[in-house]
Coordinates of C-alpha atoms in Angstrom, one line a residue:
X264 CA -209.2 -115.1 111.5
X265 CA -207.5 -111.8 111.7
X266 CA -204.1 -113.2 112.5
X267 CA -204.0 -115.6 109.4
X268 CA -205.2 -112.7 107.3
X269 CA -202.3 -110.4 108.5
X270 CA -199.9 -113.3 108.1
X271 CA -200.8 -113.9 104.4
X272 CA -201.0 -110.1 103.8
X273 CA -197.5 -109.8 105.0
X274 CA -196.3 -112.7 102.8
X275 CA -197.9 -111.1 99.7
X276 CA -196.4 -107.7 100.3
X277 CA -192.8 -109.1 100.8
X278 CA -193.5 -112.0 98.2
X279 CA -190.6 -110.9 95.9
X280 CA -188.1 -110.7 98.9
X281 CA -189.1 -114.1 100.2
X282 CA -188.8 -115.6 96.7
X283 CA -185.4 -114.1 96.2
X284 CA -184.2 -115.5 99.6
X285 CA -185.4 -118.9 98.7
X286 CA -183.5 -118.8 95.3
X287 CA -180.4 -117.5 97.0
X288 CA -180.6 -120.2 99.4
X289 CA -181.1 -122.9 96.9
X290 CA -178.1 -121.6 94.8
X291 CA -175.9 -121.5 98.0
X292 CA -177.0 -125.3 98.8
X293 CA -176.2 -126.2 95.2
X294 CA -172.9 -124.3 95.1
X295 CA -171.7 -126.2 98.4
X296 CA -172.6 -129.5 96.7
X297 CA -170.3 -128.4 93.7
X298 CA -167.7 -127.6 96.1
X299 CA -167.8 -130.9 98.0
X300 CA -168.0 -132.9 94.6
X301 CA -164.8 -134.7 93.1
X302 CA -165.1 -133.3 89.7
X303 CA -162.0 -132.3 87.8
X304 CA -162.6 -130.7 84.3
X305 CA -160.6 -131.5 81.4
X306 CA -157.8 -128.6 80.9
X307 CA -158.9 -128.6 77.1
X308 CA -162.6 -127.9 78.2
X309 CA -161.5 -124.9 80.4
X310 CA -159.3 -123.5 77.5
X311 CA -162.3 -124.1 75.3
X312 CA -164.7 -122.1 77.4
X313 CA -162.1 -119.1 77.7
X314 CA -161.6 -119.1 74.0
X315 CA -165.2 -119.2 73.3
X316 CA -165.8 -116.4 75.6
X317 CA -162.9 -114.3 73.8
X318 CA -164.6 -115.0 70.3
X319 CA -167.9 -114.0 71.5
X320 CA -166.5 -110.9 73.1
X321 CA -164.7 -109.9 69.9
X322 CA -167.9 -110.4 67.9
X323 CA -169.9 -108.4 70.4
X324 CA -167.2 -105.5 69.9
X325 CA -167.9 -105.6 66.2
X326 CA -171.6 -105.3 66.5
X327 CA -171.4 -102.6 69.3
X328 CA -169.3 -100.4 66.9
X329 CA -171.9 -100.9 64.2
X330 CA -174.4 -99.9 66.8
X331 CA -172.4 -96.8 67.8
X332 CA -172.2 -95.6 64.1
X333 CA -175.9 -95.7 64.0
X334 CA -177.0 -94.4 67.4
X335 CA -174.0 -92.8 68.8
X336 CA -174.5 -94.5 71.8
X337 CA -171.6 -93.9 74.3
X338 CA -172.3 -97.3 76.0
X339 CA -171.8 -99.2 73.1
X340 CA -168.6 -97.5 72.2
X341 CA -166.9 -98.0 75.5
X342 CA -167.9 -101.5 75.8
X343 CA -166.8 -102.3 72.2
X344 CA -163.2 -101.5 73.3
X345 CA -163.6 -103.1 76.7
X346 CA -164.9 -106.4 75.4
X347 CA -162.0 -106.3 72.7
X348 CA -159.3 -105.8 75.6
X349 CA -161.1 -108.3 78.1
X350 CA -161.3 -110.9 75.3
X351 CA -157.4 -110.7 74.5
X352 CA -156.6 -110.9 78.2
X353 CA -159.0 -114.0 78.5
X354 CA -157.6 -115.5 75.4
X355 CA -154.0 -115.1 76.6
X356 CA -155.0 -116.4 80.2
X357 CA -156.5 -119.5 78.7
X358 CA -153.9 -120.3 76.4
X359 CA -151.1 -119.7 79.2
X360 CA -152.9 -122.1 81.6
X361 CA -153.4 -124.7 79.0
X362 CA -149.6 -124.6 78.1
X363 CA -148.8 -124.8 81.9
X364 CA -150.9 -127.9 82.1
X365 CA -149.1 -129.6 79.3
X366 CA -145.7 -129.0 81.1
X367 CA -146.9 -130.1 84.5
X368 CA -150.1 -132.0 85.5
X369 CA -150.3 -130.1 88.8
X370 CA -153.4 -128.1 89.1
X371 CA -151.9 -125.4 91.1
X372 CA -153.3 -123.1 93.8
X373 CA -152.7 -119.7 92.4
X374 CA -155.4 -117.6 90.9
X375 CA -154.4 -116.5 87.4
X376 CA -153.9 -112.6 87.5
X377 CA -155.0 -112.5 83.9
X378 CA -158.5 -113.8 85.0
X379 CA -158.8 -111.2 87.9
X380 CA -157.5 -108.3 85.7
X381 CA -159.7 -109.0 82.6
X382 CA -162.8 -109.6 84.7
X383 CA -162.3 -106.6 86.9
X384 CA -161.7 -104.4 83.8
X385 CA -164.8 -105.4 82.2
X386 CA -166.9 -104.7 85.3
X387 CA -165.4 -101.4 85.9
X388 CA -166.0 -100.4 82.2
X389 CA -169.6 -101.5 82.8
X390 CA -170.0 -99.0 85.6
X391 CA -167.9 -96.2 83.8
X392 CA -169.9 -96.5 80.6
X393 CA -173.0 -95.7 82.9
X394 CA -171.3 -93.0 84.4
X395 CA -170.2 -91.3 81.2
X396 CA -173.6 -92.0 79.5
X397 CA -175.6 -90.4 82.2
X398 CA -173.5 -87.3 81.8
X399 CA -173.6 -87.0 78.0
X400 CA -175.9 -89.7 76.6
X401 CA -175.3 -88.9 72.9
X402 CA -172.1 -88.4 71.3
X403 CA -171.8 -85.0 69.3
X404 CA -168.5 -85.7 67.6
X405 CA -168.2 -89.3 66.9
X406 CA -164.4 -89.0 65.6
X407 CA -163.4 -87.4 69.0
X408 CA -165.5 -89.8 71.0
X409 CA -163.3 -92.9 69.6
X410 CA -160.2 -91.1 71.1
X411 CA -162.0 -90.4 74.1
X412 CA -163.2 -94.0 74.5
X413 CA -159.8 -95.5 73.7
X414 CA -158.4 -93.2 76.5
X415 CA -160.9 -94.1 79.1
X416 CA -160.5 -98.0 78.3
X417 CA -156.6 -97.7 78.2
X418 CA -156.8 -95.7 81.6
X419 CA -158.9 -98.3 83.3
X420 CA -157.0 -101.2 81.9
X421 CA -153.6 -99.6 83.1
X422 CA -154.9 -98.9 86.4
X423 CA -156.4 -102.4 86.8
X424 CA -153.2 -104.0 85.8
X425 CA -151.2 -101.8 88.2
X426 CA -153.5 -102.7 91.2
X427 CA -153.1 -106.7 90.4
X428 CA -149.6 -107.1 89.0
X429 CA -148.0 -104.8 91.8
X430 CA -149.2 -107.0 94.5
X431 CA -146.4 -108.5 96.6
X432 CA -147.5 -112.1 96.1
X433 CA -149.8 -113.6 93.6
X434 CA -153.4 -114.3 95.1
X435 CA -153.6 -117.9 96.2
X436 CA -156.4 -120.3 96.7
X437 CA -157.1 -121.5 100.2
X438 CA -158.7 -125.0 100.0
X439 CA -161.1 -125.7 103.0
X440 CA -161.6 -122.1 103.8
X441 CA -165.2 -120.9 104.0
X442 CA -164.3 -118.7 100.8
X443 CA -161.3 -120.4 99.1
X444 CA -160.9 -117.3 96.7
X445 CA -161.8 -114.0 98.6
X446 CA -160.4 -112.1 95.6
X447 CA -163.0 -113.1 93.3
X448 CA -165.5 -111.2 95.6
X449 CA -164.0 -107.9 94.6
X450 CA -165.1 -108.3 90.7
X451 CA -168.3 -109.6 92.3
X452 CA -169.0 -106.4 94.0
X453 CA -168.2 -104.2 91.1
X454 CA -170.7 -106.3 89.0
X455 CA -173.4 -105.8 91.7
X456 CA -172.7 -102.1 91.3
X457 CA -173.4 -102.6 87.4
X458 CA -176.5 -104.6 88.1
X459 CA -178.0 -101.8 90.1
X460 CA -176.9 -99.1 87.7
X461 CA -178.3 -101.0 84.7
X462 CA -181.5 -101.8 86.7
X463 CA -182.0 -98.1 87.4
X464 CA -181.2 -97.4 83.6
X465 CA -184.1 -99.8 82.5
X466 CA -186.6 -97.5 84.2
X467 CA -185.8 -94.9 81.3
X468 CA -184.4 -97.0 78.6
X469 CA -185.7 -100.4 77.5
X470 CA -183.6 -101.5 74.2
X471 CA -182.5 -105.0 73.9
X472 CA -179.0 -104.0 74.6
X473 CA -179.9 -102.4 78.0
X474 CA -181.8 -105.5 79.0
X475 CA -179.0 -107.8 77.9
X476 CA -176.2 -105.8 79.8
X477 CA -178.5 -106.0 83.0
X478 CA -178.9 -109.9 82.6
X479 CA -175.2 -110.1 81.7
X480 CA -174.4 -108.3 85.0
X481 CA -176.3 -110.6 87.1
X482 CA -174.7 -113.6 85.4
X483 CA -171.3 -112.0 85.9
X484 CA -172.2 -111.9 89.8
X485 CA -172.9 -115.4 90.0
X486 CA -169.8 -116.1 87.9
X487 CA -167.7 -114.7 90.6
X488 CA -169.5 -115.8 93.6
X489 CA -169.3 -119.3 92.3
X490 CA -165.8 -118.9 91.4
X491 CA -165.1 -117.7 95.1
X492 CA -165.9 -121.3 96.2
X493 CA -163.5 -123.0 93.9
X494 CA -160.8 -124.9 95.7
X495 CA -158.7 -125.5 92.7
X496 CA -158.4 -124.2 89.1
X497 CA -160.4 -127.1 87.5
X498 CA -163.0 -128.1 90.0
X499 CA -166.8 -127.9 89.5
X500 CA -167.3 -124.2 90.8
X501 CA -164.6 -122.9 88.5
X502 CA -166.1 -124.7 85.4
X503 CA -169.4 -123.4 86.2
X504 CA -168.2 -119.9 86.5
X505 CA -166.7 -120.2 83.1
X506 CA -169.9 -121.2 81.8
X507 CA -171.7 -118.2 83.5
X508 CA -168.9 -115.9 81.8
X509 CA -169.7 -117.3 78.4
X510 CA -173.4 -117.0 79.0
X511 CA -173.1 -113.3 79.9
X512 CA -171.1 -112.6 76.7
X513 CA -173.9 -114.7 74.6
X514 CA -176.6 -112.6 76.3
X515 CA -175.0 -109.3 75.4
X516 CA -174.1 -110.3 71.8
X517 CA -177.8 -111.4 71.4
X518 CA -179.0 -108.0 72.8
X519 CA -176.8 -106.1 70.5
X520 CA -177.8 -108.2 67.4
X521 CA -181.6 -107.7 68.3
X522 CA -180.8 -103.8 68.5
X523 CA -178.9 -103.8 65.2
X524 CA -181.7 -105.7 63.4
X525 CA -184.3 -103.2 64.8
X526 CA -182.0 -100.2 63.8
X527 CA -181.8 -101.6 60.2
X528 CA -185.5 -101.9 60.1
X529 CA -185.9 -98.3 61.2
X530 CA -183.5 -97.0 58.6
X531 CA -185.2 -99.2 55.8
X532 CA -188.6 -97.7 57.0
X533 CA -187.4 -94.1 57.2
X534 CA -185.8 -94.4 53.8
X535 CA -188.9 -95.5 52.1
X536 CA -191.6 -93.5 54.2
X537 CA -192.7 -90.1 54.5
X538 CA -191.9 -88.6 57.9
X539 CA -195.3 -86.5 58.2
X540 CA -197.8 -89.0 57.0
X541 CA -195.8 -92.4 57.6
X542 CA -197.0 -93.2 53.9
X543 CA -194.6 -94.3 51.3
X544 CA -192.4 -91.5 50.0
X545 CA -191.6 -90.6 46.4
X546 CA -188.6 -93.1 46.1
X547 CA -190.8 -96.0 47.3
X548 CA -193.7 -95.0 45.1
X549 CA -191.2 -95.1 42.0
X550 CA -190.3 -98.6 43.0
X551 CA -193.9 -99.8 43.3
X552 CA -194.9 -98.3 39.9
X553 CA -191.9 -100.0 38.2
X554 CA -192.7 -103.3 39.8
X555 CA -196.2 -102.9 38.8
X556 CA -195.6 -102.1 35.2
X557 CA -193.2 -105.2 34.9
X558 CA -195.9 -107.4 36.6
X559 CA -198.8 -106.0 34.4
X560 CA -196.5 -106.9 31.2
X561 CA -196.1 -110.2 32.2
X562 CA -199.7 -111.1 33.3
X563 CA -201.5 -108.8 30.8
X564 CA -203.8 -107.3 33.7
X565 CA -204.0 -103.7 34.5
X566 CA -203.5 -101.7 37.5
X567 CA -204.9 -98.1 38.3
X568 CA -203.3 -95.1 39.6
X569 CA -205.2 -92.3 41.6
X570 CA -203.5 -88.7 42.0
X571 CA -204.9 -86.7 44.8
X572 CA -204.3 -82.7 45.3
X573 CA -205.4 -81.0 48.5
X574 CA -207.4 -78.0 47.6
X575 CA -206.5 -74.6 49.0
X576 CA -203.6 -75.7 51.1
X577 CA -202.1 -72.1 51.0
X578 CA -205.2 -70.5 52.1
X579 CA -205.3 -72.9 55.0
X580 CA -201.8 -72.1 56.0
X581 CA -202.4 -68.3 55.6
X582 CA -205.5 -68.5 57.6
X583 CA -205.1 -71.1 60.3
X584 CA -201.3 -71.5 60.5
X585 CA -198.8 -74.1 59.0
X586 CA -199.6 -76.5 62.0
X587 CA -203.2 -76.7 60.8
X588 CA -202.0 -77.2 57.2
X589 CA -199.7 -80.2 58.4
X590 CA -202.6 -81.8 60.1
X591 CA -204.8 -81.3 56.9
X592 CA -202.0 -83.3 55.0
X593 CA -202.1 -85.8 57.7
X594 CA -205.9 -86.2 57.4
X595 CA -205.6 -86.7 53.7
X596 CA -202.8 -89.5 54.4
X597 CA -205.0 -91.1 57.0
X598 CA -207.9 -91.2 54.6
X599 CA -205.8 -93.1 52.1
X600 CA -204.4 -95.5 54.4
X601 CA -207.9 -96.2 55.8
X602 CA -209.4 -96.9 52.3
X603 CA -206.6 -98.9 50.9
X604 CA -206.4 -102.7 50.5
X605 CA -203.4 -104.6 51.8
X606 CA -201.9 -104.7 48.2
X607 CA -202.5 -101.0 47.6
X608 CA -199.7 -98.3 48.1
X609 CA -200.6 -94.9 49.4
X610 CA -197.8 -92.5 49.0
X611 CA -197.0 -88.9 49.3
X612 CA -196.1 -87.8 46.0
X613 CA -195.3 -84.1 46.8
X614 CA -196.1 -81.2 49.1
X615 CA -199.9 -81.7 49.1
X616 CA -200.1 -84.5 46.3
X617 CA -200.5 -87.9 47.0
X618 CA -200.8 -91.3 45.0
X619 CA -202.7 -94.4 45.5
X620 CA -201.5 -97.4 43.3
X621 CA -204.4 -99.9 42.9
X622 CA -202.9 -103.2 41.6
X623 CA -205.3 -105.3 39.4
X624 CA -208.0 -102.9 39.6
X625 CA -210.3 -101.6 36.7
X626 CA -211.2 -97.8 36.1
X627 CA -214.6 -98.3 37.7
X628 CA -213.0 -100.0 40.9
X629 CA -210.4 -97.4 41.2
X630 CA -213.0 -94.7 40.8
X631 CA -215.0 -96.2 43.7
X632 CA -211.8 -96.1 46.1
X633 CA -211.4 -92.4 45.2
X634 CA -215.0 -91.7 46.2
X635 CA -214.5 -93.6 49.5
X636 CA -211.5 -91.4 50.2
X637 CA -213.1 -88.1 49.4
X638 CA -216.3 -89.0 51.4
X639 CA -214.2 -89.6 54.6
X640 CA -212.6 -86.3 54.0
X641 CA -215.9 -84.8 53.7
X642 CA -217.3 -86.5 56.7
X643 CA -214.4 -86.5 59.3
X644 CA -215.9 -83.8 61.3
X645 CA -212.8 -81.9 61.8
X646 CA -212.0 -78.3 61.0
X647 CA -211.5 -76.6 58.6
X648 CA -213.3 -78.8 56.1
X649 CA -211.1 -79.9 53.3
X650 CA -211.7 -81.2 49.8
X651 CA -209.4 -82.8 47.2
X652 CA -209.2 -83.2 43.6
X653 CA -208.6 -86.4 42.0
X654 CA -207.2 -87.8 38.8
X655 CA -207.2 -91.4 37.7
X656 CA -205.1 -93.3 35.2
X657 CA -205.0 -96.9 34.1
X658 CA -202.2 -99.0 32.7
X659 CA -201.9 -99.5 29.7
X660 CA -204.7 -97.5 28.7
X661 CA -203.6 -94.1 29.7
X662 CA -199.9 -94.8 29.4
X663 CA -197.2 -97.5 29.4
X664 CA -194.6 -95.8 31.6
X665 CA -194.3 -94.0 34.9
X666 CA -194.1 -90.4 33.3
X667 CA -197.2 -91.0 31.2
X668 CA -199.4 -92.4 33.9
X669 CA -198.5 -89.7 36.3
X670 CA -199.2 -87.2 33.4
X671 CA -202.4 -88.5 32.4
X672 CA -203.6 -88.6 36.0
X673 CA -202.2 -85.0 36.6
X674 CA -204.5 -83.7 33.6
X675 CA -207.5 -85.5 35.0
X676 CA -206.9 -84.1 38.3
X677 CA -206.6 -80.5 36.8
X678 CA -209.9 -81.0 34.9
X679 CA -211.6 -81.8 38.3
X680 CA -210.0 -78.9 40.1
X681 CA -211.2 -76.6 37.2
X682 CA -214.7 -77.5 37.7
X683 CA -215.1 -75.6 41.2
X684 CA -217.9 -77.5 42.9
X685 CA -216.8 -80.9 44.7
X686 CA -219.4 -83.6 44.4
X687 CA -217.6 -86.8 45.1
X688 CA -219.8 -89.3 43.2
X689 CA -218.6 -92.0 41.1
X690 CA -219.7 -90.1 37.8
X691 CA -217.8 -86.9 38.9
X692 CA -214.5 -88.9 39.2
X693 CA -215.1 -90.9 36.0
X694 CA -215.9 -87.7 34.3
X695 CA -212.3 -86.3 34.8
X696 CA -210.6 -89.2 32.9

């Protein structure tokens, strides 16, 4: 019984390695089947894949620049320029190959240098972006970073072009060899380095773009390993490798779009919320009040407005410090949030003043909400104990404009503040109207 237990324990410990080995073996068998198949792609299909990849690359570049403007992320900036250049090279290579096929039906046994140059360029830029981002992750001077990124991409493109186009002979395909296109293993190795780099980066960064770049790097490894088994330019491995390439671009574009959507949501939230309490800010409060006034005019139904003022905030700051004063403000904000309905809008109106907009509520219903908030503050068990003064105004009884409603609530609030003792019962709140 001991030996089977050890065996299954060994399998469980190395299960990921075993699963990976099984998948790689299955992929190699599938690749050999593709290599021995007699499939020959239509030249138009090959060109279509190249052009589709170029268009997606251009789209990614535009979205990456938008992301850079919002986050000043160096990886986005470098890859934006890199994808533009790689897309241009691939588009030119696809059109040149297609025009060549129109002149002669011979497939040819030469590897297009544009393919190798463009794919190697993109792989090197993925690795270069990781290196640059690790040293200085956030751009401090975006205008200068644009010039720096252009210089980096230009230098990599120049060196890559020199490396390939200075070869004495164009790389050839060797049909029948174990690896007919060994030159494609060079970009494959570069993308393996990118996979390792982005895999390490995911330990401390988990944005959609980071995950997408990791997956895209893996797809590009498969792209070039598959292409290395191609025996001519239009066979099954060559076509599948182009599919892998396009899929990698789609994945990267999808990750960028998700990141940009999340960035837009964050900006929208920040523009309408208070940074300390997370409640609506003054701008959002004004929009809600205007909307409620318009709605009440149409429906003839009233709404209430509660104005809260934190008592003795200056004394709290002087005695306990501003950090404790900030916590007191957050306690009041939490009480408003906890005692609000989904249709209510709690907002920070000023430094220590808060407003709760209560749609379709009578004077008594709003007063009960105020009592619940005051009682939560009185019984939250935190030190120092805090109290609030409350003013209540109802549309249209106490005013038909934002200024009049806030003025009426403010006068009611100061009547409560002037009474000194805080007994938060319904009659006390109602007495301040």
